[in-house]
mmCIF file of C-alpha atoms in Angstrom:
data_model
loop_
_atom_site.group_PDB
_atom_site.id
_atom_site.type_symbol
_atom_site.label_atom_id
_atom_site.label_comp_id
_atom_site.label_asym_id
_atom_site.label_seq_id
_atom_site.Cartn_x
_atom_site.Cartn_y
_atom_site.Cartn_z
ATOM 1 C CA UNK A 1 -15.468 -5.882 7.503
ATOM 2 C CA UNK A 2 -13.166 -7.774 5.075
ATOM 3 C CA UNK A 3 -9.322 -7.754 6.901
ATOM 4 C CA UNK A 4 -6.326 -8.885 6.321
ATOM 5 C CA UNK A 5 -3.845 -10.138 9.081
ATOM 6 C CA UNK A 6 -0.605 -10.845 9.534
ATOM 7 C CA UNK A 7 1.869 -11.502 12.257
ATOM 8 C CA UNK A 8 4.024 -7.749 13.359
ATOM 9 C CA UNK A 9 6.983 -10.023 13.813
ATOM 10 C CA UNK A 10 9.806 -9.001 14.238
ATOM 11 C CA UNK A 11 10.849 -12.207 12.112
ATOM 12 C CA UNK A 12 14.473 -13.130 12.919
ATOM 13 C CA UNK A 13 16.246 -15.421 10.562
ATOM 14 C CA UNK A 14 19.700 -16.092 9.771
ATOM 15 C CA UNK A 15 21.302 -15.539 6.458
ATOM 16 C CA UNK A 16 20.861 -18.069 3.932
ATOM 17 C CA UNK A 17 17.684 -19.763 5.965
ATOM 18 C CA UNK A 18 13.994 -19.613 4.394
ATOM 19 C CA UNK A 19 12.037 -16.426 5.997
ATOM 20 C CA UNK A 20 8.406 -17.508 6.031
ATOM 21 C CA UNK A 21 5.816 -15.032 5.872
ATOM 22 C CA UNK A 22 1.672 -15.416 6.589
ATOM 23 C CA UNK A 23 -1.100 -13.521 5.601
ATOM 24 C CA UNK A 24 -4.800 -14.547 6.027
ATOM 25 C CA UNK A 25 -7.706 -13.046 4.722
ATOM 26 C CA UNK A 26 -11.254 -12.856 5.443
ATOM 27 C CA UNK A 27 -13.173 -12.172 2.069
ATOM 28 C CA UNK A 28 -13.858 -15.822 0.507
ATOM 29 C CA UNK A 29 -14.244 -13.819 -2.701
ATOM 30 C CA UNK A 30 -10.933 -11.937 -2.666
ATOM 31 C CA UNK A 31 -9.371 -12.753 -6.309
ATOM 32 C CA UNK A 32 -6.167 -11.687 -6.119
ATOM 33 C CA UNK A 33 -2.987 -11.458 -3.563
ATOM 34 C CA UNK A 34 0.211 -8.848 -3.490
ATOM 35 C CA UNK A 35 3.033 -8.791 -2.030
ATOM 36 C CA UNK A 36 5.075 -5.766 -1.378
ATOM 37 C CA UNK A 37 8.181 -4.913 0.451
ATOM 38 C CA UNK A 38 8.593 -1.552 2.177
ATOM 39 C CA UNK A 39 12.052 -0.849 3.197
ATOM 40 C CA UNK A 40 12.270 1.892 6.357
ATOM 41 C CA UNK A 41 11.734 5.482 5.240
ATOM 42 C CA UNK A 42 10.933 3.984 1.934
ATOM 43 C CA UNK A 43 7.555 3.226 -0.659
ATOM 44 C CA UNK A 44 5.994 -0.023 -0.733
ATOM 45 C CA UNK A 45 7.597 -1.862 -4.026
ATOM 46 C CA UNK A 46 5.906 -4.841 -5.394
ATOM 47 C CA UNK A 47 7.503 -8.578 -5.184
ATOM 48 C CA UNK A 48 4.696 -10.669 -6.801
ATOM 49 C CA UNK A 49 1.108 -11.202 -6.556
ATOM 50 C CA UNK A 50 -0.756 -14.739 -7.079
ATOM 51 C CA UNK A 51 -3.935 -15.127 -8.173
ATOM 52 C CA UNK A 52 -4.537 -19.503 -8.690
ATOM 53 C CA UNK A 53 -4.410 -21.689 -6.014
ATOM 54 C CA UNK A 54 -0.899 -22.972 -5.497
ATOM 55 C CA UNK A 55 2.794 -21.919 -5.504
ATOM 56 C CA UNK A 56 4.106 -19.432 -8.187
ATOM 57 C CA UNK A 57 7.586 -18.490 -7.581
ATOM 58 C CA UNK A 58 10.061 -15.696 -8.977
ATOM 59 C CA UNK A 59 13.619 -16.290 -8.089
ATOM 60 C CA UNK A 60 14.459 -16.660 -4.395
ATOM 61 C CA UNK A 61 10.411 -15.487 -3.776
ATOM 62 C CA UNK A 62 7.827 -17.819 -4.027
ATOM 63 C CA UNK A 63 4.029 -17.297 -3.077
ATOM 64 C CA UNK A 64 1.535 -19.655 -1.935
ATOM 65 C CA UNK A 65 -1.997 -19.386 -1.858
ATOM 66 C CA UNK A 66 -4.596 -21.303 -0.446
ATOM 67 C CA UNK A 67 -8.155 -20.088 -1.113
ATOM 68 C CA UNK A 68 -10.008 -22.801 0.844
ATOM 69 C CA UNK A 69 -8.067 -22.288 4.210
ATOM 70 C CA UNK A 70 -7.988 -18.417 3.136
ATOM 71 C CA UNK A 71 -3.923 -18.090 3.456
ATOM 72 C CA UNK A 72 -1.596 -16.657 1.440
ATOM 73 C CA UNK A 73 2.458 -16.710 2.214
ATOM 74 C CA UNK A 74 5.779 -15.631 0.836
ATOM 75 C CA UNK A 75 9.097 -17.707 1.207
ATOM 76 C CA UNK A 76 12.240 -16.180 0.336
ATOM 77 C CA UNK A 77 14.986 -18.761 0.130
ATOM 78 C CA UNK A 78 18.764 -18.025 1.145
ATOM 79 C CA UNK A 79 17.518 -14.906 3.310
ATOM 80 C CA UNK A 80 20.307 -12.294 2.764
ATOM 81 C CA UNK A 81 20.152 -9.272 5.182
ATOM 82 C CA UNK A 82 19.293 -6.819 2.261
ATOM 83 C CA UNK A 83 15.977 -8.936 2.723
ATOM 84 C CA UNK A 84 15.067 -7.144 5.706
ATOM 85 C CA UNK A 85 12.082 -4.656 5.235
ATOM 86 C CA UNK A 86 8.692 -5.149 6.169
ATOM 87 C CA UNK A 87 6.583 -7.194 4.157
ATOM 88 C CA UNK A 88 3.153 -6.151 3.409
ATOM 89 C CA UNK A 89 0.022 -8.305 1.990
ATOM 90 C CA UNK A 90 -2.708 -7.091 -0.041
ATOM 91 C CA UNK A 91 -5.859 -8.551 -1.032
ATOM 92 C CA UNK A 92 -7.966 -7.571 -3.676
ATOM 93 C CA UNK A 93 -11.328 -8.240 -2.337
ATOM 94 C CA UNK A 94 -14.922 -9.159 -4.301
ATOM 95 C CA UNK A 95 -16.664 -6.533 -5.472
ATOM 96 C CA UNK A 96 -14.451 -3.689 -5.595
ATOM 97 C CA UNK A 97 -11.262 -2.113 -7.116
ATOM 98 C CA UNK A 98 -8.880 -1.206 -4.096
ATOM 99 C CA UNK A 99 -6.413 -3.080 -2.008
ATOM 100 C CA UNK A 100 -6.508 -4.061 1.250
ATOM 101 C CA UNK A 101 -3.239 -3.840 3.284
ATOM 102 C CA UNK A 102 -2.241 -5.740 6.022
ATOM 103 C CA UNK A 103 -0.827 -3.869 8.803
ATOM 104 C CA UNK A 104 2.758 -5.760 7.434
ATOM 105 C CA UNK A 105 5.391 -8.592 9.214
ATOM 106 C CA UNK A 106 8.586 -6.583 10.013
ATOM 107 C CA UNK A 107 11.807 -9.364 8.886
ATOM 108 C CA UNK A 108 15.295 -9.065 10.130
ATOM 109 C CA UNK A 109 17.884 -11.009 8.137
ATOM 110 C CA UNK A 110 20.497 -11.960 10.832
ATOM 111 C CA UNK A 111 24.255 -11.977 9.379
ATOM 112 C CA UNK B 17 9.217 6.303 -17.520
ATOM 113 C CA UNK B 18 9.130 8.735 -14.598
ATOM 114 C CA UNK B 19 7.149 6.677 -11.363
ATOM 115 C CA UNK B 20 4.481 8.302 -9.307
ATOM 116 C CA UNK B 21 6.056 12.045 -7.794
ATOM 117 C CA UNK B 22 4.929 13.659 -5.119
ATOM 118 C CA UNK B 23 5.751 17.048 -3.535
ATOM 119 C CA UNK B 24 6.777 17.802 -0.668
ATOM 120 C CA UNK B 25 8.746 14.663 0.396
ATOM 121 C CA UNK B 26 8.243 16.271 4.166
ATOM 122 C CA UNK B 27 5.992 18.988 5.631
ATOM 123 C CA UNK B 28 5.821 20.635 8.560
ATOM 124 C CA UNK B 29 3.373 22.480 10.111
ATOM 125 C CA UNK B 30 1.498 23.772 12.933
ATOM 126 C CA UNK B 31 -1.779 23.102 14.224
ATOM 127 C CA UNK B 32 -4.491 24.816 12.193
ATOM 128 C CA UNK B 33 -2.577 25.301 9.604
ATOM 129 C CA UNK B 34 -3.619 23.952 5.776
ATOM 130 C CA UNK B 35 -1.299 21.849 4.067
ATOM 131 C CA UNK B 36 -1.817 20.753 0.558
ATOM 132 C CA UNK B 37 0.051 17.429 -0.565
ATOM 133 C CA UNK B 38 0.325 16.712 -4.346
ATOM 134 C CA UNK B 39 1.108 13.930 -6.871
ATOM 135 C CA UNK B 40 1.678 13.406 -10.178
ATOM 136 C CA UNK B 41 0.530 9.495 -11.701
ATOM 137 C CA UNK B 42 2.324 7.869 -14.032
ATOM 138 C CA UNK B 43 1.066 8.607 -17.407
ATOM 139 C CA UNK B 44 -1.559 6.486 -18.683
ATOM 140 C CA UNK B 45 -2.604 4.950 -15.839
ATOM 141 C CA UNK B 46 -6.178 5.315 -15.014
ATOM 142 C CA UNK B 47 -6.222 5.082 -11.314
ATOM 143 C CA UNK B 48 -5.298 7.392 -8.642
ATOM 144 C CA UNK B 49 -4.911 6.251 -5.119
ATOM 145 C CA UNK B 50 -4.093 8.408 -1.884
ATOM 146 C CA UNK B 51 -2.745 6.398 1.452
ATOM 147 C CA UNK B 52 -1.928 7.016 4.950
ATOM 148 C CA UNK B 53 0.627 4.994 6.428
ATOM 149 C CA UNK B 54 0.994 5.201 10.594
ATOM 150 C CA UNK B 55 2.677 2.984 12.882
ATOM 151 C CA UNK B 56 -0.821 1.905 14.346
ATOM 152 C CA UNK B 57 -2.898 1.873 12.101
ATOM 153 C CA UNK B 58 -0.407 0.360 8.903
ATOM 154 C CA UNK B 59 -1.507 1.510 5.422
ATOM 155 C CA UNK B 60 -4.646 3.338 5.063
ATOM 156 C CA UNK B 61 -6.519 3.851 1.684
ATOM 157 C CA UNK B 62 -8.549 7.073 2.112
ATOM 158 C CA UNK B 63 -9.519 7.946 -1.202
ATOM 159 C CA UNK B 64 -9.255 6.751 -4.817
ATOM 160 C CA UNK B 65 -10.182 7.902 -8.259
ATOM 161 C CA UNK B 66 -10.805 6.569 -12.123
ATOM 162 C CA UNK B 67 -10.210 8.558 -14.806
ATOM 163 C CA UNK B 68 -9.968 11.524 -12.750
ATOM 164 C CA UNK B 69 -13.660 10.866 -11.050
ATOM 165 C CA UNK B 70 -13.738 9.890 -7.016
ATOM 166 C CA UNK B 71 -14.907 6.573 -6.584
ATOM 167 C CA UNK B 72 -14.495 5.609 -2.693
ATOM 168 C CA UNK B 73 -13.806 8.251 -0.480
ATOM 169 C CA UNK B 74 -14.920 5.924 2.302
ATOM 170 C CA UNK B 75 -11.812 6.296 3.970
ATOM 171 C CA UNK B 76 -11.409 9.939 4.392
ATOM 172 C CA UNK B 77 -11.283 10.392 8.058
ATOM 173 C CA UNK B 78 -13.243 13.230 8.499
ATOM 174 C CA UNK B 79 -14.616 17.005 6.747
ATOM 175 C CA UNK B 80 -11.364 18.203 7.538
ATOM 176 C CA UNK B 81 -9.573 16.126 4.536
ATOM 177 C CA UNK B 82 -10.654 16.520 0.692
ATOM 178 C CA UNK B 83 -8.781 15.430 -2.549
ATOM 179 C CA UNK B 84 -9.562 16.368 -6.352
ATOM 180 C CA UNK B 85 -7.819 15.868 -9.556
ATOM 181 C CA UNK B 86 -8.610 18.522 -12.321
ATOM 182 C CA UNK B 87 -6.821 16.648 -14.420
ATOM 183 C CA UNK B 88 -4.917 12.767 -15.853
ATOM 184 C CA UNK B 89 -1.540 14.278 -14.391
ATOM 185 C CA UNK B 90 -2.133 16.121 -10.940
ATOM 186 C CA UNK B 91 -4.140 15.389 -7.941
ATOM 187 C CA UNK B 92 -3.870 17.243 -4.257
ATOM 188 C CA UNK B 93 -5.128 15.931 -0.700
ATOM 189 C CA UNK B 94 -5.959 18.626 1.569
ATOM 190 C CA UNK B 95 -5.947 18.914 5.236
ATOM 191 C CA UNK B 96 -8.024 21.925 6.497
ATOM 192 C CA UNK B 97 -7.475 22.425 9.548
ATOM 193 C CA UNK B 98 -4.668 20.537 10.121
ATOM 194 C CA UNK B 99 -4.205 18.686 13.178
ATOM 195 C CA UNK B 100 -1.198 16.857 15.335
ATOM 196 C CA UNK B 101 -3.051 13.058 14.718
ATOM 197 C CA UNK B 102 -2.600 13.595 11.021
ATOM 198 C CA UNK B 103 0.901 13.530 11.144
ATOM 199 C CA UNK B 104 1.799 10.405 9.309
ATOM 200 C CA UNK B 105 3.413 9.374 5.654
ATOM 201 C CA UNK B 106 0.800 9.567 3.022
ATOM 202 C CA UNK B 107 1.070 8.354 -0.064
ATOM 203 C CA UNK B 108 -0.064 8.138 -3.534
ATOM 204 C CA UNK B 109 -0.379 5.301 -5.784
ATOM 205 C CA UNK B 110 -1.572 4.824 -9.439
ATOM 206 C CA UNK B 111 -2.277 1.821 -11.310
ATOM 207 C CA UNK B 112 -2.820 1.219 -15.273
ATOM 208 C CA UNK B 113 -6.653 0.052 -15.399
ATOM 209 C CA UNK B 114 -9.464 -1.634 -13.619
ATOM 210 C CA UNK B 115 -8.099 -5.307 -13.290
ATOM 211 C CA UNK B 116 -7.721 -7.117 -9.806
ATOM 212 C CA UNK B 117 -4.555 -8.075 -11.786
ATOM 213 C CA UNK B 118 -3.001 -4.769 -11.625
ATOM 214 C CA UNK B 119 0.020 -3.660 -9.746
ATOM 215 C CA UNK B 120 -0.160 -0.431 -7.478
ATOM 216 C CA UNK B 121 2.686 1.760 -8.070
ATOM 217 C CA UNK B 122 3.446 3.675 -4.895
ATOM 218 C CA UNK B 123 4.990 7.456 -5.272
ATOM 219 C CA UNK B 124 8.067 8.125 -2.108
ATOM 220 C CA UNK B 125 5.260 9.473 0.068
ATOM 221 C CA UNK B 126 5.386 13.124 1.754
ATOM 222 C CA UNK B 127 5.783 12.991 5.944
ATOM 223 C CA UNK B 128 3.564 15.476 7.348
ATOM 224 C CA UNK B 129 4.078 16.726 11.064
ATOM 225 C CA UNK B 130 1.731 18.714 12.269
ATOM 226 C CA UNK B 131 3.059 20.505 15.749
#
């Protein structure tokens, strides 16, 4: 069963802070990592994905991936309270074409 | 460009009834993905397709749902009979081509309560 996992939160931060989010996998193989943000009563929109080993960032967003330890996070950097959504990883596992979602990390963005 | 669209944006229905959801991709792209999104059970892929062909219907939960797409620009998922644990947002999502690179590009979904 290849999952993904992340933490239901809610994450509480306070404007301007870094929000950290997790996400670990369990597919070694997986090749490629998405981030979306689904704002309540809303689509999932794409943020960024990351496919290398490292940090790749994209204005106050900024991914990390670590294949060996099988995590992958998003920081956002001076959290503002239109932040808050929940944040969902996907993984694009070996062997096939379709995501797979975590069940997301709900953020508040405290003013 | 137009995104995904998807009709009805909400649906409701009772028990036994069959509801038909439907979505238009954005034009060109190649892949075709229906979700269900619940409170417990997150985001849900239940079926996809490629070039208009089902390739993993894996996650179809049971006889009672089936999905086609005649054509590039129109598929429908269809619940037969319909029942109250279906209720949920489902979406549909379509993506350019067959790269682990590619972005999923999520329609505004359709609620569906089923009384």
């Amino acid at each position: 069963q290849k999952e993904v996992e992340q933490n239901s939160g809610p994450l509480s931060v306070p404007e301007g802070a870094i929000a950290s989010l997790n996400c670990t996998y369990s597919d070694r193989g997986s090749q490629s990592f998405f981030w979306y943000r689904q704002y309540s009563g809303k689509s999932p929109e794409l943020i960024m994905f990351i496919y290398s080993n490292g940090d790749k960032e994209d204005g106050r967003f900024t991914a990390q991936l670590n294949k060996a330890s099988q995590y992958v996070s998003l920081l956002i950097r001076d959290s503002q309270p239109s932040d808050s959504a929940t944040y969902l990883c996907a993984v694009f596992p070996s062997g096939t074409y379709k995501y797979i979602f975590g069940t997301g990390t709900r953020l508040k963005v405290l003013a | 460009d137009a995104g995904v669209i998807q009709s009805p944006r909400h649906e409701v229905t009772e028990m036994g009834q069959e509801v038909t959801l439907r979505c238009k991709p954005i034009s060109g792209h190649d892949y075709l993905f229906w979700y269900r999104q619940t409170m417990m059970r997150g985001l849900e892929l239940l079926i996809y397709f490629n070039n208009n062909v089902p390739i993993d219907d894996s996650g179809m939960p049971e006889d009672r749902f089936s999905a086609k797409m005649p054509n590039a620009s129109f598929s429908t998922l269809k619940i037969q009979p319909s029942e109250p644990r279906d209720s949920a947002v489902y979406f549909c999502a379509s993506s350019p081509r067959g790269r682990w690179t590619d972005t999923q590009y999520f329609g505004p979904g359709t609620r569906l309560t089923v009384l």
